[in-house]
PDB file of C-alpha atoms in Angstrom:
ATOM      1  CA  MET A   1      15.622 -12.701  67.052  1.00 56.00           C
ATOM      2  CA  SER A   2      15.527 -14.549  63.697  1.00 75.00           C
ATOM      3  CA  LYS A   3      18.571 -11.677  62.462  1.00 90.00           C
ATOM      4  CA  ASN A   4      22.554 -13.029  62.288  1.00 95.00           C
ATOM      5  CA  ILE A   5      24.382 -11.147  64.704  1.00 97.00           C
ATOM      6  CA  VAL A   6      27.519 -10.377  62.954  1.00 98.00           C
ATOM      7  CA  LEU A   7      30.483  -9.249  65.049  1.00 98.00           C
ATOM      8  CA  ILE A   8      33.042  -6.751  63.798  1.00 98.00           C
ATOM      9  CA  GLY A   9      36.235  -5.857  64.591  1.00 96.00           C
ATOM     10  CA  PHE A  10      39.974  -5.608  64.923  1.00 95.00           C
ATOM     11  CA  MET A  11      41.882  -8.548  65.760  1.00 92.00           C
ATOM     12  CA  GLY A  12      42.360  -9.351  69.237  1.00 91.00           C
ATOM     13  CA  THR A  13      38.906  -8.079  70.380  1.00 95.00           C
ATOM     14  CA  GLY A  14      37.528 -11.582  70.773  1.00 93.00           C
ATOM     15  CA  LYS A  15      35.201 -12.493  68.216  1.00 95.00           C
ATOM     16  CA  SER A  16      35.370 -15.818  67.949  1.00 93.00           C
ATOM     17  CA  ALA A  17      35.696 -16.714  71.062  1.00 94.00           C
ATOM     18  CA  ILE A  18      32.629 -14.697  72.021  1.00 96.00           C
ATOM     19  CA  ALA A  19      30.816 -16.027  68.645  1.00 97.00           C
ATOM     20  CA  LYS A  20      31.618 -19.316  70.058  1.00 96.00           C
ATOM     21  CA  ARG A  21      29.573 -19.506  73.350  1.00 96.00           C
ATOM     22  CA  LEU A  22      27.416 -16.761  72.310  1.00 97.00           C
ATOM     23  CA  ALA A  23      25.761 -19.735  70.133  1.00 96.00           C
ATOM     24  CA  SER A  24      26.237 -22.277  72.502  1.00 96.00           C
ATOM     25  CA  PHE A  25      23.822 -19.543  74.465  1.00 96.00           C
ATOM     26  CA  LEU A  26      21.754 -19.116  71.878  1.00 95.00           C
ATOM     27  CA  GLN A  27      21.575 -22.705  70.936  1.00 96.00           C
ATOM     28  CA  TRP A  28      22.503 -21.301  67.331  1.00 96.00           C
ATOM     29  CA  LYS A  29      24.984 -22.090  64.588  1.00 96.00           C
ATOM     30  CA  SER A  30      28.173 -20.433  64.575  1.00 96.00           C
ATOM     31  CA  TYR A  31      30.378 -19.363  61.351  1.00 97.00           C
ATOM     32  CA  ASP A  32      34.123 -18.411  61.771  1.00 96.00           C
ATOM     33  CA  ILE A  33      34.803 -16.229  57.727  1.00 96.00           C
ATOM     34  CA  ASP A  34      38.295 -16.625  59.028  1.00 94.00           C
ATOM     35  CA  THR A  35      38.585 -20.385  59.774  1.00 96.00           C
ATOM     36  CA  ILE A  36      35.776 -21.708  56.890  1.00 97.00           C
ATOM     37  CA  ILE A  37      38.292 -19.510  54.395  1.00 96.00           C
ATOM     38  CA  GLU A  38      41.344 -21.744  56.086  1.00 95.00           C
ATOM     39  CA  GLN A  39      39.340 -25.085  55.379  1.00 97.00           C
ATOM     40  CA  GLU A  40      38.726 -24.202  52.480  1.00 96.00           C
ATOM     41  CA  GLN A  41      41.715 -23.097  51.506  1.00 95.00           C
ATOM     42  CA  SER A  42      43.611 -25.955  52.949  1.00 96.00           C
ATOM     43  CA  ALA A  43      45.408 -23.360  54.363  1.00 95.00           C
ATOM     44  CA  ASN A  44      45.839 -20.897  57.979  1.00 93.00           C
ATOM     45  CA  ILE A  45      45.459 -17.266  56.945  1.00 91.00           C
ATOM     46  CA  PRO A  46      49.575 -16.176  56.817  1.00 89.00           C
ATOM     47  CA  GLU A  47      49.537 -18.406  54.270  1.00 93.00           C
ATOM     48  CA  ILE A  48      47.060 -17.292  52.201  1.00 94.00           C
ATOM     49  CA  PHE A  49      48.101 -14.258  52.098  1.00 90.00           C
ATOM     50  CA  ALA A  50      51.926 -14.833  51.562  1.00 91.00           C
ATOM     51  CA  THR A  51      50.349 -17.755  48.297  1.00 94.00           C
ATOM     52  CA  LEU A  52      47.760 -15.831  47.174  1.00 94.00           C
ATOM     53  CA  GLY A  53      48.194 -11.855  48.583  1.00 92.00           C
ATOM     54  CA  GLU A  54      46.051  -9.845  50.435  1.00 91.00           C
ATOM     55  CA  GLU A  55      43.215  -8.699  47.589  1.00 93.00           C
ATOM     56  CA  ARG A  56      42.592 -12.318  46.779  1.00 95.00           C
ATOM     57  CA  PHE A  57      42.199 -13.183  50.337  1.00 95.00           C
ATOM     58  CA  ARG A  58      39.691 -10.481  50.507  1.00 94.00           C
ATOM     59  CA  GLU A  59      37.581 -11.459  47.746  1.00 96.00           C
ATOM     60  CA  ILE A  60      37.328 -15.186  49.205  1.00 97.00           C
ATOM     61  CA  GLU A  61      36.382 -13.729  52.444  1.00 96.00           C
ATOM     62  CA  THR A  62      33.861 -11.642  50.177  1.00 97.00           C
ATOM     63  CA  GLU A  63      32.345 -14.387  48.747  1.00 97.00           C
ATOM     64  CA  ILE A  64      32.067 -16.654  51.827  1.00 97.00           C
ATOM     65  CA  ILE A  65      29.988 -13.732  53.271  1.00 97.00           C
ATOM     66  CA  SER A  66      28.473 -13.644  50.735  1.00 96.00           C
ATOM     67  CA  ARG A  67      27.099 -17.251  51.088  1.00 95.00           C
ATOM     68  CA  LEU A  68      26.875 -16.969  54.721  1.00 94.00           C
ATOM     69  CA  SER A  69      24.706 -13.535  54.681  1.00 92.00           C
ATOM     70  CA  HIS A  70      21.131 -15.168  53.269  1.00 92.00           C
ATOM     71  CA  ARG A  71      21.145 -17.553  56.204  1.00 92.00           C
ATOM     72  CA  THR A  72      18.974 -16.132  59.445  1.00 91.00           C
ATOM     73  CA  GLY A  73      20.015 -16.926  63.208  1.00 92.00           C
ATOM     74  CA  VAL A  74      23.396 -17.377  63.262  1.00 96.00           C
ATOM     75  CA  ILE A  75      26.570 -16.148  64.681  1.00 97.00           C
ATOM     76  CA  ILE A  76      28.783 -14.979  62.240  1.00 97.00           C
ATOM     77  CA  SER A  77      32.104 -14.184  62.947  1.00 97.00           C
ATOM     78  CA  THR A  78      34.077 -11.733  60.579  1.00 96.00           C
ATOM     79  CA  GLY A  79      37.890 -11.186  59.947  1.00 91.00           C
ATOM     80  CA  GLY A  80      39.241  -7.645  61.030  1.00 92.00           C
ATOM     81  CA  GLY A  81      38.832  -5.928  57.527  1.00 93.00           C
ATOM     82  CA  ALA A  82      36.000  -7.690  56.333  1.00 95.00           C
ATOM     83  CA  PRO A  83      34.044  -4.406  57.000  1.00 96.00           C
ATOM     84  CA  THR A  84      36.002  -2.109  55.524  1.00 95.00           C
ATOM     85  CA  ILE A  85      34.622  -3.716  51.975  1.00 95.00           C
ATOM     86  CA  ALA A  86      31.005  -1.571  51.702  1.00 95.00           C
ATOM     87  CA  GLU A  87      29.787  -4.982  49.639  1.00 96.00           C
ATOM     88  CA  ASN A  88      30.565  -7.052  52.674  1.00 97.00           C
ATOM     89  CA  MET A  89      28.726  -4.610  55.312  1.00 96.00           C
ATOM     90  CA  LEU A  90      24.918  -4.578  52.645  1.00 96.00           C
ATOM     91  CA  ALA A  91      25.279  -8.225  52.745  1.00 96.00           C
ATOM     92  CA  LEU A  92      25.612  -8.867  56.062  1.00 96.00           C
ATOM     93  CA  LYS A  93      23.490  -5.684  57.242  1.00 95.00           C
ATOM     94  CA  ARG A  94      20.775  -7.109  55.009  1.00 92.00           C
ATOM     95  CA  ASN A  95      20.303 -10.186  57.383  1.00 92.00           C
ATOM     96  CA  GLY A  96      22.113  -8.705  60.532  1.00 95.00           C
ATOM     97  CA  ILE A  97      22.372  -6.999  63.564  1.00 96.00           C
ATOM     98  CA  ILE A  98      26.038  -5.757  63.422  1.00 97.00           C
ATOM     99  CA  VAL A  99      27.885  -5.851  66.820  1.00 98.00           C
ATOM    100  CA  ARG A 100      31.183  -3.761  66.589  1.00 98.00           C
ATOM    101  CA  LEU A 101      33.523  -5.076  69.620  1.00 98.00           C
ATOM    102  CA  THR A 102      35.928  -3.164  70.865  1.00 97.00           C
ATOM    103  CA  ALA A 103      39.317  -3.320  73.191  1.00 96.00           C
ATOM    104  CA  SER A 104      42.064  -0.555  73.389  1.00 96.00           C
ATOM    105  CA  SER A 105      45.635  -1.071  70.882  1.00 94.00           C
ATOM    106  CA  GLU A 106      48.013  -1.969  74.145  1.00 95.00           C
ATOM    107  CA  THR A 107      45.186  -4.883  75.180  1.00 95.00           C
ATOM    108  CA  ILE A 108      44.588  -5.944  70.857  1.00 93.00           C
ATOM    109  CA  LEU A 109      48.278  -5.416  71.169  1.00 91.00           C
ATOM    110  CA  LYS A 110      48.348  -8.602  74.318  1.00 91.00           C
ATOM    111  CA  ARG A 111      45.408 -10.290  72.484  1.00 91.00           C
ATOM    112  CA  ALA A 112      47.500 -11.103  69.506  1.00 85.00           C
ATOM    113  CA  GLY A 113      49.397 -13.873  71.118  1.00 79.00           C
ATOM    114  CA  ASP A 114      51.967 -14.570  67.552  1.00 76.00           C
ATOM    115  CA  LEU A 115      52.693 -11.601  65.874  1.00 75.00           C
ATOM    116  CA  LYS A 116      53.784 -14.099  62.823  1.00 78.00           C
ATOM    117  CA  SER A 117      49.979 -15.534  62.691  1.00 78.00           C
ATOM    118  CA  ARG A 118      48.985 -11.980  62.189  1.00 85.00           C
ATOM    119  CA  PRO A 119      48.858 -11.021  58.454  1.00 78.00           C
ATOM    120  CA  MET A 120      48.737  -7.578  59.145  1.00 79.00           C
ATOM    121  CA  LEU A 121      51.302  -6.806  62.073  1.00 84.00           C
ATOM    122  CA  ALA A 122      54.055  -8.940  60.513  1.00 80.00           C
ATOM    123  CA  ASN A 123      56.825  -7.589  60.020  1.00 83.00           C
ATOM    124  CA  THR A 124      56.148  -4.499  61.272  1.00 88.00           C
ATOM    125  CA  PRO A 125      58.869  -2.740  63.582  1.00 90.00           C
ATOM    126  CA  ASP A 126      56.732  -1.104  65.449  1.00 92.00           C
ATOM    127  CA  PRO A 127      53.120  -3.322  66.152  1.00 91.00           C
ATOM    128  CA  LEU A 128      51.612  -0.834  68.756  1.00 92.00           C
ATOM    129  CA  ALA A 129      51.953   1.644  66.401  1.00 94.00           C
ATOM    130  CA  ARG A 130      50.342  -0.362  63.416  1.00 93.00           C
ATOM    131  CA  ILE A 131      47.564  -1.692  65.275  1.00 93.00           C
ATOM    132  CA  LYS A 132      46.426   2.260  66.334  1.00 96.00           C
ATOM    133  CA  GLU A 133      47.127   2.580  62.262  1.00 95.00           C
ATOM    134  CA  LEU A 134      44.803  -0.038  61.503  1.00 94.00           C
ATOM    135  CA  LEU A 135      42.355   0.757  63.797  1.00 95.00           C
ATOM    136  CA  ASN A 136      42.272   4.373  62.059  1.00 96.00           C
ATOM    137  CA  GLU A 137      41.685   3.265  58.671  1.00 95.00           C
ATOM    138  CA  ARG A 138      39.140   1.095  60.166  1.00 95.00           C
ATOM    139  CA  GLU A 139      37.165   3.716  62.202  1.00 96.00           C
ATOM    140  CA  PRO A 140      34.907   4.902  59.460  1.00 96.00           C
ATOM    141  CA  HIS A 141      33.937   1.491  58.955  1.00 96.00           C
ATOM    142  CA  TYR A 142      33.702  -0.211  61.985  1.00 96.00           C
ATOM    143  CA  SER A 143      31.330   2.505  63.000  1.00 96.00           C
ATOM    144  CA  LYS A 144      28.627   1.632  60.898  1.00 96.00           C
ATOM    145  CA  ALA A 145      27.724  -0.863  63.297  1.00 97.00           C
ATOM    146  CA  ASP A 146      24.126  -1.015  64.927  1.00 97.00           C
ATOM    147  CA  ILE A 147      25.739  -1.987  68.438  1.00 97.00           C
ATOM    148  CA  THR A 148      29.222  -1.169  70.333  1.00 97.00           C
ATOM    149  CA  ILE A 149      30.445  -2.877  73.102  1.00 97.00           C
ATOM    150  CA  ASP A 150      33.745  -2.449  74.484  1.00 97.00           C
ATOM    151  CA  THR A 151      35.319  -5.677  75.485  1.00 96.00           C
ATOM    152  CA  ASP A 152      37.905  -4.549  77.857  1.00 95.00           C
ATOM    153  CA  GLY A 153      38.018  -6.016  81.394  1.00 94.00           C
ATOM    154  CA  LYS A 154      35.358  -7.563  80.752  1.00 96.00           C
ATOM    155  CA  SER A 155      34.958 -11.421  80.787  1.00 95.00           C
ATOM    156  CA  LEU A 156      32.753 -13.422  78.023  1.00 94.00           C
ATOM    157  CA  LYS A 157      29.594 -14.333  79.849  1.00 96.00           C
ATOM    158  CA  GLU A 158      29.435 -10.244  80.504  1.00 97.00           C
ATOM    159  CA  VAL A 159      30.142  -9.816  76.939  1.00 97.00           C
ATOM    160  CA  ILE A 160      28.093 -12.119  76.079  1.00 97.00           C
ATOM    161  CA  MET A 161      24.690 -11.205  78.520  1.00 97.00           C
ATOM    162  CA  MET A 162      25.678  -7.612  77.144  1.00 97.00           C
ATOM    163  CA  ILE A 163      25.290  -8.502  73.026  1.00 97.00           C
ATOM    164  CA  VAL A 164      22.016 -10.542  73.893  1.00 96.00           C
ATOM    165  CA  LYS A 165      20.341  -7.309  75.974  1.00 96.00           C
ATOM    166  CA  ALA A 166      21.410  -4.516  73.410  1.00 95.00           C
ATOM    167  CA  VAL A 167      20.128  -7.100  70.553  1.00 94.00           C
ATOM    168  CA  GLU A 168      17.293  -7.433  72.594  1.00 93.00           C
ATOM    169  CA  GLN A 169      16.486  -3.928  72.252  1.00 90.00           C
ATOM    170  CA  THR A 170      17.714  -3.332  68.310  1.00 85.00           C
TER     171      THR A 170
END
Protein backbone atom coordinates (compact mmCIF):
# COMPACT_ATOMS: atom_id res chain seq x y z
CA MET A 1 0.00 0.00 0.00
CA SER A 2 1.57 3.24 -1.08
CA LYS A 3 -1.62 5.25 -1.47
CA ASN A 4 -2.84 7.34 1.43
CA ILE A 5 -5.70 6.14 3.57
CA VAL A 6 -8.12 9.01 4.02
CA LEU A 7 -10.74 8.82 6.76
CA ILE A 8 -13.91 10.81 6.20
CA GLY A 9 -17.24 10.84 7.97
CA PHE A 10 -19.34 12.76 10.41
CA MET A 11 -18.06 13.92 13.80
CA GLY A 12 -18.10 11.15 16.37
CA THR A 13 -17.55 8.31 13.92
CA GLY A 14 -14.01 7.75 15.24
CA LYS A 15 -11.85 9.35 12.55
CA SER A 16 -9.21 10.89 14.84
CA ALA A 17 -8.88 7.93 17.21
CA ILE A 18 -8.81 5.41 14.40
CA ALA A 19 -6.30 7.44 12.37
CA LYS A 20 -3.79 7.43 15.24
CA ARG A 21 -4.15 3.70 15.91
CA LEU A 22 -4.16 2.80 12.21
CA ALA A 23 -0.99 4.84 11.65
CA SER A 24 0.68 3.07 14.56
CA PHE A 25 -0.42 -0.33 13.24
CA LEU A 26 0.85 0.38 9.71
CA GLN A 27 3.85 2.39 10.96
CA TRP A 28 2.75 5.34 8.84
CA LYS A 29 2.49 9.01 9.67
CA SER A 30 -0.93 10.35 10.59
CA TYR A 31 -2.32 13.82 9.87
CA ASP A 32 -5.49 15.12 11.52
CA ILE A 33 -6.71 18.12 9.51
CA ASP A 34 -8.55 19.74 12.44
CA THR A 35 -5.46 19.44 14.67
CA ILE A 36 -3.26 21.02 11.99
CA ILE A 37 -5.76 23.88 11.59
CA GLU A 38 -5.77 24.47 15.36
CA GLN A 39 -1.96 24.47 15.48
CA GLU A 40 -1.54 26.79 12.50
CA GLN A 41 -4.26 29.20 13.66
CA SER A 42 -3.26 29.04 17.37
CA ALA A 43 -6.92 28.60 18.25
CA ASN A 44 -9.40 25.76 18.72
CA ILE A 45 -12.07 24.96 16.14
CA PRO A 46 -14.95 26.72 17.99
CA GLU A 47 -12.81 29.87 18.31
CA ILE A 48 -11.93 29.75 14.61
CA PHE A 49 -15.60 29.40 13.65
CA ALA A 50 -16.51 32.28 16.00
CA THR A 51 -13.78 34.67 14.86
CA LEU A 52 -13.19 33.77 11.20
CA GLY A 53 -16.47 32.07 10.31
CA GLU A 54 -17.19 28.74 8.68
CA GLU A 55 -16.34 29.96 5.17
CA ARG A 56 -12.78 30.95 6.14
CA PHE A 57 -12.41 27.76 8.18
CA ARG A 58 -13.30 25.74 5.06
CA GLU A 59 -10.77 27.72 2.98
CA ILE A 60 -8.01 26.94 5.50
CA GLU A 61 -9.09 23.30 5.57
CA THR A 62 -8.93 23.11 1.76
CA GLU A 63 -5.42 24.66 1.74
CA ILE A 64 -4.16 22.03 4.21
CA ILE A 65 -5.84 19.16 2.34
CA SER A 66 -4.21 20.38 -0.86
CA ARG A 67 -0.77 20.32 0.81
CA LEU A 68 -1.23 16.88 2.37
CA SER A 69 -2.78 15.24 -0.68
CA HIS A 70 0.58 15.32 -2.48
CA ARG A 71 2.09 12.93 0.07
CA THR A 72 1.86 9.15 -0.18
CA GLY A 73 1.71 6.40 2.39
CA VAL A 74 0.10 8.51 5.13
CA ILE A 75 -3.16 8.46 7.06
CA ILE A 76 -5.27 11.62 6.69
CA SER A 77 -8.23 12.26 8.97
CA THR A 78 -10.53 15.02 7.74
CA GLY A 79 -13.07 17.14 9.52
CA GLY A 80 -16.68 16.09 9.04
CA GLY A 81 -17.46 18.86 6.56
CA ALA A 82 -14.33 18.54 4.41
CA PRO A 83 -15.88 16.12 1.89
CA THR A 84 -18.66 18.61 1.11
CA ILE A 85 -16.16 20.61 -0.92
CA ALA A 86 -15.59 18.90 -4.28
CA GLU A 87 -12.02 20.25 -4.52
CA ASN A 88 -11.14 18.42 -1.28
CA MET A 89 -12.45 15.07 -2.46
CA LEU A 90 -10.64 15.39 -5.80
CA ALA A 91 -7.38 16.20 -4.03
CA LEU A 92 -7.76 13.39 -1.51
CA LYS A 93 -8.68 10.79 -4.15
CA ARG A 94 -5.62 11.68 -6.25
CA ASN A 95 -3.26 9.75 -3.95
CA GLY A 96 -5.69 8.18 -1.56
CA ILE A 97 -8.23 5.53 -0.83
CA ILE A 98 -11.22 7.20 0.81
CA VAL A 99 -12.61 5.31 3.80
CA ARG A 100 -15.91 6.58 5.14
CA LEU A 101 -16.63 5.84 8.79
CA THR A 102 -20.26 5.75 9.87
CA ALA A 103 -22.23 5.46 13.10
CA SER A 104 -25.86 5.90 14.05
CA SER A 105 -27.12 9.40 14.91
CA GLU A 106 -27.60 8.29 18.52
CA THR A 107 -24.02 6.98 18.74
CA ILE A 108 -22.70 10.20 17.21
CA LEU A 109 -24.55 12.28 19.80
CA LYS A 110 -23.13 10.12 22.63
CA ARG A 111 -19.60 10.39 21.24
CA ALA A 112 -19.82 14.13 20.48
CA GLY A 113 -19.09 15.04 24.09
CA ASP A 114 -19.31 18.71 25.00
CA LEU A 115 -21.50 20.22 22.29
CA LYS A 116 -19.96 23.67 22.87
CA SER A 117 -16.80 22.27 21.26
CA ARG A 118 -18.81 21.20 18.19
CA PRO A 119 -19.62 24.35 16.16
CA MET A 120 -22.12 22.53 13.96
CA LEU A 121 -24.09 21.38 17.05
CA ALA A 122 -23.55 24.21 19.52
CA ASN A 123 -26.60 26.34 20.29
CA THR A 124 -29.06 23.96 18.64
CA PRO A 125 -32.21 23.14 20.61
CA ASP A 126 -32.32 19.54 19.31
CA PRO A 127 -28.80 18.17 18.67
CA LEU A 128 -30.05 14.77 17.51
CA ALA A 129 -32.32 16.34 14.89
CA ARG A 130 -29.41 18.57 13.77
CA ILE A 131 -27.13 15.53 13.43
CA LYS A 132 -29.73 13.78 11.27
CA GLU A 133 -30.18 16.93 9.16
CA LEU A 134 -26.42 17.32 8.60
CA LEU A 135 -25.96 13.61 7.85
CA ASN A 136 -28.71 13.87 5.24
CA GLU A 137 -27.13 16.99 3.68
CA ARG A 138 -23.67 15.40 3.57
CA GLU A 139 -24.72 11.94 2.36
CA PRO A 140 -24.18 12.71 -1.37
CA HIS A 141 -20.59 13.74 -0.55
CA TYR A 142 -19.82 10.95 1.92
CA SER A 143 -21.17 8.35 -0.51
CA LYS A 144 -18.27 9.08 -2.88
CA ALA A 145 -15.92 7.14 -0.58
CA ASP A 146 -14.22 4.01 -1.88
CA ILE A 147 -14.96 2.03 1.29
CA THR A 148 -17.60 2.44 4.03
CA ILE A 149 -17.17 0.99 7.50
CA ASP A 150 -19.75 1.20 10.29
CA THR A 151 -18.06 1.85 13.64
CA ASP A 152 -21.16 1.24 15.79
CA GLY A 153 -20.51 -1.37 18.45
CA LYS A 154 -16.99 -2.12 17.23
CA SER A 155 -13.67 -1.68 19.01
CA LEU A 156 -10.92 0.46 17.51
CA LYS A 157 -8.96 -2.72 16.78
CA GLU A 158 -11.91 -4.28 14.93
CA VAL A 159 -12.38 -1.16 12.79
CA ILE A 160 -8.66 -0.95 12.03
CA MET A 161 -8.54 -4.57 10.90
CA MET A 162 -11.64 -4.01 8.73
CA ILE A 163 -9.97 -0.97 7.13
CA VAL A 164 -6.70 -2.80 6.47
CA LYS A 165 -8.53 -5.76 4.90
CA ALA A 166 -10.77 -3.52 2.75
CA VAL A 167 -7.85 -1.36 1.57
CA GLU A 168 -5.81 -4.43 0.64
CA GLN A 169 -8.70 -5.60 -1.54
CA THR A 170 -8.99 -2.25 -3.31
